[in-house]
Amino acid sequence: MSGQAAYASGDVNDLDRDTCEQSKSMGTGNDPIWVSIYRGNAVGGTYCMLTTEGRLAAFTIVSAEQLPLPVSVTVKVVLWE
């Protein structure tokens, strides 16, 4: 990941490229960033992001094992051309 990400409502199945492109809060830079695996009291959240190659993508956090410090996190990803 490029270090640029922005929270998006819904699920990756509901997002389109234009919605993610309009997420101007993605910031700048190539430093790693951390996103919370929690939305409210549950695991979840959807983020639009730029890849290190400059491509637009989005992911939804589906589940996490062994909370509060998960060993693995499952995500659903879409990558646009």
mmCIF file of N, CA and C in Angstrom:
data_model
loop_
_atom_site.group_PDB
_atom_site.id
_atom_site.type_symbol
_atom_site.label_atom_id
_atom_site.label_comp_id
_atom_site.label_asym_id
_atom_site.label_seq_id
_atom_site.Cartn_x
_atom_site.Cartn_y
_atom_site.Cartn_z
ATOM 1 N N MET A 1 0.839 -1.179 0.000
ATOM 2 C CA MET A 1 0.000 0.000 0.000
ATOM 3 C C MET A 1 0.880 1.236 0.000
ATOM 4 N N SER A 2 0.405 2.289 -0.590
ATOM 5 C CA SER A 2 1.202 3.503 -0.776
ATOM 6 C C SER A 2 1.253 4.391 0.450
ATOM 7 N N GLY A 3 0.468 4.103 1.465
ATOM 8 C CA GLY A 3 0.377 5.000 2.610
ATOM 9 C C GLY A 3 -0.745 5.997 2.440
ATOM 10 N N GLN A 4 -1.581 5.791 1.435
ATOM 11 C CA GLN A 4 -2.709 6.665 1.172
ATOM 12 C C GLN A 4 -3.987 5.848 1.257
ATOM 13 N N ALA A 5 -4.867 6.211 2.184
ATOM 14 C CA ALA A 5 -6.125 5.490 2.337
ATOM 15 C C ALA A 5 -7.182 6.421 2.906
ATOM 16 N N ALA A 6 -8.443 6.122 2.610
ATOM 17 C CA ALA A 6 -9.560 6.912 3.120
ATOM 18 C C ALA A 6 -10.716 5.985 3.445
ATOM 19 N N TYR A 7 -11.361 6.228 4.581
ATOM 20 C CA TYR A 7 -12.516 5.420 4.960
ATOM 21 C C TYR A 7 -13.641 5.643 3.967
ATOM 22 N N ALA A 8 -14.352 4.566 3.629
ATOM 23 C CA ALA A 8 -15.521 4.635 2.747
ATOM 24 C C ALA A 8 -16.653 3.867 3.411
ATOM 25 N N SER A 9 -17.857 4.340 3.260
ATOM 26 C CA SER A 9 -18.987 3.618 3.857
ATOM 27 C C SER A 9 -19.365 2.433 2.981
ATOM 28 N N GLY A 10 -20.011 1.459 3.584
ATOM 29 C CA GLY A 10 -20.472 0.294 2.841
ATOM 30 C C GLY A 10 -19.430 -0.799 2.729
ATOM 31 N N ASP A 11 -19.527 -1.545 1.656
ATOM 32 C CA ASP A 11 -18.718 -2.726 1.384
ATOM 33 C C ASP A 11 -18.098 -2.563 0.003
ATOM 34 N N VAL A 12 -16.988 -3.233 -0.267
ATOM 35 C CA VAL A 12 -16.362 -3.112 -1.583
ATOM 36 C C VAL A 12 -17.312 -3.519 -2.701
ATOM 37 N N ASN A 13 -18.251 -4.401 -2.415
ATOM 38 C CA ASN A 13 -19.218 -4.809 -3.433
ATOM 39 C C ASN A 13 -20.124 -3.654 -3.839
ATOM 40 N N ASP A 14 -20.277 -2.656 -2.954
ATOM 41 C CA ASP A 14 -21.153 -1.516 -3.214
ATOM 42 C C ASP A 14 -20.412 -0.308 -3.775
ATOM 43 N N LEU A 15 -19.086 -0.334 -3.776
ATOM 44 C CA LEU A 15 -18.292 0.811 -4.222
ATOM 45 C C LEU A 15 -18.044 0.767 -5.723
ATOM 46 N N ASP A 16 -17.901 1.955 -6.298
ATOM 47 C CA ASP A 16 -17.426 2.033 -7.670
ATOM 48 C C ASP A 16 -16.180 2.917 -7.701
ATOM 49 N N ARG A 17 -15.507 2.882 -8.800
ATOM 50 C CA ARG A 17 -14.246 3.622 -8.932
ATOM 51 C C ARG A 17 -14.430 5.112 -8.668
ATOM 52 N N ASP A 18 -15.501 5.703 -9.198
ATOM 53 C CA ASP A 18 -15.732 7.139 -9.034
ATOM 54 C C ASP A 18 -15.864 7.524 -7.564
ATOM 55 N N THR A 19 -16.531 6.702 -6.780
ATOM 56 C CA THR A 19 -16.691 6.993 -5.349
ATOM 57 C C THR A 19 -15.335 7.032 -4.656
ATOM 58 N N CYS A 20 -14.474 6.072 -4.970
ATOM 59 C CA CYS A 20 -13.144 6.053 -4.351
ATOM 60 C C CYS A 20 -12.282 7.207 -4.846
ATOM 61 N N GLU A 21 -12.380 7.541 -6.115
ATOM 62 C CA GLU A 21 -11.596 8.656 -6.650
ATOM 63 C C GLU A 21 -11.958 9.965 -5.960
ATOM 64 N N GLN A 22 -13.194 10.086 -5.500
ATOM 65 C CA GLN A 22 -13.647 11.311 -4.843
ATOM 66 C C GLN A 22 -13.211 11.376 -3.383
ATOM 67 N N SER A 23 -12.583 10.336 -2.885
ATOM 68 C CA SER A 23 -12.097 10.317 -1.505
ATOM 69 C C SER A 23 -10.799 11.098 -1.422
ATOM 70 N N LYS A 24 -10.896 12.404 -1.392
ATOM 71 C CA LYS A 24 -9.714 13.263 -1.414
ATOM 72 C C LYS A 24 -8.951 13.232 -0.100
ATOM 73 N N SER A 25 -9.505 12.603 0.926
ATOM 74 C CA SER A 25 -8.813 12.558 2.216
ATOM 75 C C SER A 25 -7.774 11.443 2.274
ATOM 76 N N MET A 26 -7.425 10.866 1.120
ATOM 77 C CA MET A 26 -6.446 9.786 1.120
ATOM 78 C C MET A 26 -5.064 10.256 1.511
ATOM 79 N N GLY A 27 -4.796 11.538 1.473
ATOM 80 C CA GLY A 27 -3.505 12.047 1.898
ATOM 81 C C GLY A 27 -2.419 11.792 0.874
ATOM 82 N N THR A 28 -1.196 11.961 1.309
ATOM 83 C CA THR A 28 -0.055 11.770 0.417
ATOM 84 C C THR A 28 1.051 11.053 1.157
ATOM 85 N N GLY A 29 2.028 10.602 0.417
ATOM 86 C CA GLY A 29 3.191 9.972 1.034
ATOM 87 C C GLY A 29 3.261 8.494 0.755
ATOM 88 N N ASN A 30 4.425 7.928 1.006
ATOM 89 C CA ASN A 30 4.642 6.502 0.791
ATOM 90 C C ASN A 30 4.949 5.775 2.088
ATOM 91 N N ASP A 31 4.671 6.391 3.218
ATOM 92 C CA ASP A 31 4.918 5.739 4.491
ATOM 93 C C ASP A 31 3.774 4.796 4.818
ATOM 94 N N PRO A 32 4.056 3.662 5.452
ATOM 95 C CA PRO A 32 2.979 2.749 5.853
ATOM 96 C C PRO A 32 2.001 3.462 6.793
ATOM 97 N N ILE A 33 0.741 3.126 6.664
ATOM 98 C CA ILE A 33 -0.272 3.675 7.560
ATOM 99 C C ILE A 33 -1.004 2.522 8.230
ATOM 100 N N TRP A 34 -1.653 2.827 9.328
ATOM 101 C CA TRP A 34 -2.438 1.846 10.059
ATOM 102 C C TRP A 34 -3.895 2.237 9.965
ATOM 103 N N VAL A 35 -4.751 1.255 9.702
ATOM 104 C CA VAL A 35 -6.191 1.492 9.727
ATOM 105 C C VAL A 35 -6.776 0.597 10.802
ATOM 106 N N SER A 36 -7.796 1.075 11.458
ATOM 107 C CA SER A 36 -8.432 0.302 12.517
ATOM 108 C C SER A 36 -9.230 -0.846 11.921
ATOM 109 N N ILE A 37 -9.159 -2.007 12.573
ATOM 110 C CA ILE A 37 -9.987 -3.124 12.108
ATOM 111 C C ILE A 37 -11.379 -3.057 12.720
ATOM 112 N N TYR A 38 -11.620 -2.051 13.548
ATOM 113 C CA TYR A 38 -12.912 -1.907 14.217
ATOM 114 C C TYR A 38 -13.717 -0.768 13.625
ATOM 115 N N ARG A 39 -14.995 -0.970 13.485
ATOM 116 C CA ARG A 39 -15.974 0.075 13.213
ATOM 117 C C ARG A 39 -17.016 -0.055 14.302
ATOM 118 N N GLY A 40 -17.029 0.882 15.233
ATOM 119 C CA GLY A 40 -17.909 0.758 16.385
ATOM 120 C C GLY A 40 -17.419 -0.367 17.274
ATOM 121 N N ASN A 41 -18.296 -1.285 17.630
ATOM 122 C CA ASN A 41 -17.940 -2.401 18.502
ATOM 123 C C ASN A 41 -17.657 -3.693 17.741
ATOM 124 N N ALA A 42 -17.581 -3.626 16.426
ATOM 125 C CA ALA A 42 -17.398 -4.838 15.633
ATOM 126 C C ALA A 42 -16.214 -4.686 14.682
ATOM 127 N N VAL A 43 -15.703 -5.816 14.235
ATOM 128 C CA VAL A 43 -14.652 -5.817 13.225
ATOM 129 C C VAL A 43 -15.288 -5.430 11.897
ATOM 130 N N GLY A 44 -14.649 -4.554 11.170
ATOM 131 C CA GLY A 44 -15.169 -4.151 9.865
ATOM 132 C C GLY A 44 -14.579 -2.831 9.427
ATOM 133 N N GLY A 45 -15.034 -2.356 8.314
ATOM 134 C CA GLY A 45 -14.568 -1.092 7.759
ATOM 135 C C GLY A 45 -14.148 -1.282 6.322
ATOM 136 N N THR A 46 -14.387 -0.256 5.524
ATOM 137 C CA THR A 46 -14.015 -0.267 4.116
ATOM 138 C C THR A 46 -13.147 0.945 3.849
ATOM 139 N N TYR A 47 -12.091 0.756 3.084
ATOM 140 C CA TYR A 47 -11.139 1.821 2.789
ATOM 141 C C TYR A 47 -10.808 1.841 1.306
ATOM 142 N N CYS A 48 -10.739 3.035 0.733
ATOM 143 C CA CYS A 48 -10.202 3.233 -0.605
ATOM 144 C C CYS A 48 -8.722 3.512 -0.425
ATOM 145 N N MET A 49 -7.923 3.071 -1.375
ATOM 146 C CA MET A 49 -6.484 3.279 -1.232
ATOM 147 C C MET A 49 -5.820 3.381 -2.591
ATOM 148 N N LEU A 50 -4.624 3.915 -2.587
ATOM 149 C CA LEU A 50 -3.768 3.912 -3.765
ATOM 150 C C LEU A 50 -2.676 2.884 -3.531
ATOM 151 N N THR A 51 -2.399 2.079 -4.546
ATOM 152 C CA THR A 51 -1.317 1.104 -4.428
ATOM 153 C C THR A 51 0.012 1.810 -4.665
ATOM 154 N N THR A 52 1.097 1.127 -4.397
ATOM 155 C CA THR A 52 2.416 1.721 -4.632
ATOM 156 C C THR A 52 2.649 1.966 -6.125
ATOM 157 N N GLU A 53 1.881 1.289 -6.977
ATOM 158 C CA GLU A 53 1.972 1.512 -8.421
ATOM 159 C C GLU A 53 1.046 2.628 -8.883
ATOM 160 N N GLY A 54 0.300 3.236 -7.942
ATOM 161 C CA GLY A 54 -0.597 4.328 -8.281
ATOM 162 C C GLY A 54 -1.979 3.900 -8.733
ATOM 163 N N ARG A 55 -2.309 2.631 -8.589
ATOM 164 C CA ARG A 55 -3.636 2.140 -8.977
ATOM 165 C C ARG A 55 -4.605 2.324 -7.830
ATOM 166 N N LEU A 56 -5.871 2.464 -8.162
ATOM 167 C CA LEU A 56 -6.920 2.662 -7.177
ATOM 168 C C LEU A 56 -7.504 1.314 -6.775
ATOM 169 N N ALA A 57 -7.691 1.114 -5.483
ATOM 170 C CA ALA A 57 -8.231 -0.135 -4.959
ATOM 171 C C ALA A 57 -9.078 0.176 -3.736
ATOM 172 N N ALA A 58 -9.814 -0.822 -3.282
ATOM 173 C CA ALA A 58 -10.579 -0.703 -2.044
ATOM 174 C C ALA A 58 -10.584 -2.058 -1.360
ATOM 175 N N PHE A 59 -10.716 -2.030 -0.037
ATOM 176 C CA PHE A 59 -10.827 -3.286 0.692
ATOM 177 C C PHE A 59 -11.795 -3.130 1.844
ATOM 178 N N THR A 60 -12.464 -4.240 2.174
ATOM 179 C CA THR A 60 -13.351 -4.320 3.327
ATOM 180 C C THR A 60 -12.781 -5.349 4.282
ATOM 181 N N ILE A 61 -12.686 -4.982 5.544
ATOM 182 C CA ILE A 61 -12.228 -5.917 6.574
ATOM 183 C C ILE A 61 -13.403 -6.830 6.911
ATOM 184 N N VAL A 62 -13.220 -8.121 6.692
ATOM 185 C CA VAL A 62 -14.286 -9.104 6.859
ATOM 186 C C VAL A 62 -14.259 -9.732 8.248
ATOM 187 N N SER A 63 -13.083 -10.144 8.697
ATOM 188 C CA SER A 63 -12.978 -10.788 10.006
ATOM 189 C C SER A 63 -11.545 -10.701 10.513
ATOM 190 N N ALA A 64 -11.407 -10.959 11.811
ATOM 191 C CA ALA A 64 -10.089 -10.996 12.437
ATOM 192 C C ALA A 64 -10.091 -12.084 13.488
ATOM 193 N N GLU A 65 -8.990 -12.803 13.579
ATOM 194 C CA GLU A 65 -8.869 -13.877 14.568
ATOM 195 C C GLU A 65 -8.106 -13.390 15.784
ATOM 196 N N GLN A 66 -8.387 -13.991 16.910
ATOM 197 C CA GLN A 66 -7.671 -13.777 18.163
ATOM 198 C C GLN A 66 -7.574 -12.307 18.559
ATOM 199 N N LEU A 67 -8.733 -11.686 18.715
ATOM 200 C CA LEU A 67 -8.754 -10.295 19.163
ATOM 201 C C LEU A 67 -8.300 -10.219 20.607
ATOM 202 N N PRO A 68 -7.704 -9.163 21.097
ATOM 203 C CA PRO A 68 -7.573 -7.847 20.482
ATOM 204 C C PRO A 68 -6.357 -7.699 19.579
ATOM 205 N N LEU A 69 -5.425 -8.630 19.591
ATOM 206 C CA LEU A 69 -4.272 -8.562 18.698
ATOM 207 C C LEU A 69 -4.342 -9.727 17.718
ATOM 208 N N PRO A 70 -5.013 -9.518 16.580
ATOM 209 C CA PRO A 70 -5.238 -10.636 15.667
ATOM 210 C C PRO A 70 -3.968 -11.125 14.999
ATOM 211 N N VAL A 71 -3.887 -12.430 14.858
ATOM 212 C CA VAL A 71 -2.795 -13.046 14.125
ATOM 213 C C VAL A 71 -3.046 -12.900 12.625
ATOM 214 N N SER A 72 -4.323 -12.924 12.238
ATOM 215 C CA SER A 72 -4.669 -12.764 10.826
ATOM 216 C C SER A 72 -5.953 -11.952 10.695
ATOM 217 N N VAL A 73 -6.056 -11.262 9.576
ATOM 218 C CA VAL A 73 -7.231 -10.471 9.240
ATOM 219 C C VAL A 73 -7.634 -10.855 7.826
ATOM 220 N N THR A 74 -8.924 -11.094 7.603
ATOM 221 C CA THR A 74 -9.431 -11.423 6.282
ATOM 222 C C THR A 74 -10.046 -10.176 5.665
ATOM 223 N N VAL A 75 -9.649 -9.874 4.426
ATOM 224 C CA VAL A 75 -10.179 -8.711 3.722
ATOM 225 C C VAL A 75 -10.700 -9.136 2.356
ATOM 226 N N LYS A 76 -11.647 -8.347 1.848
ATOM 227 C CA LYS A 76 -12.177 -8.485 0.496
ATOM 228 C C LYS A 76 -11.651 -7.289 -0.287
ATOM 229 N N VAL A 77 -11.050 -7.510 -1.456
ATOM 230 C CA VAL A 77 -10.367 -6.441 -2.181
ATOM 231 C C VAL A 77 -10.896 -6.319 -3.609
ATOM 232 N N VAL A 78 -10.975 -5.074 -4.084
ATOM 233 C CA VAL A 78 -11.235 -4.796 -5.490
ATOM 234 C C VAL A 78 -10.129 -3.868 -5.977
ATOM 235 N N LEU A 79 -9.611 -4.139 -7.179
ATOM 236 C CA LEU A 79 -8.544 -3.343 -7.774
ATOM 237 C C LEU A 79 -9.011 -2.927 -9.162
ATOM 238 N N TRP A 80 -9.063 -1.609 -9.393
ATOM 239 C CA TRP A 80 -9.528 -1.112 -10.687
ATOM 240 C C TRP A 80 -8.358 -0.889 -11.629
ATOM 241 N N GLU A 81 -8.586 -1.102 -12.902
ATOM 242 C CA GLU A 81 -7.586 -0.858 -13.944
ATOM 243 C C GLU A 81 -7.476 0.611 -14.205
#
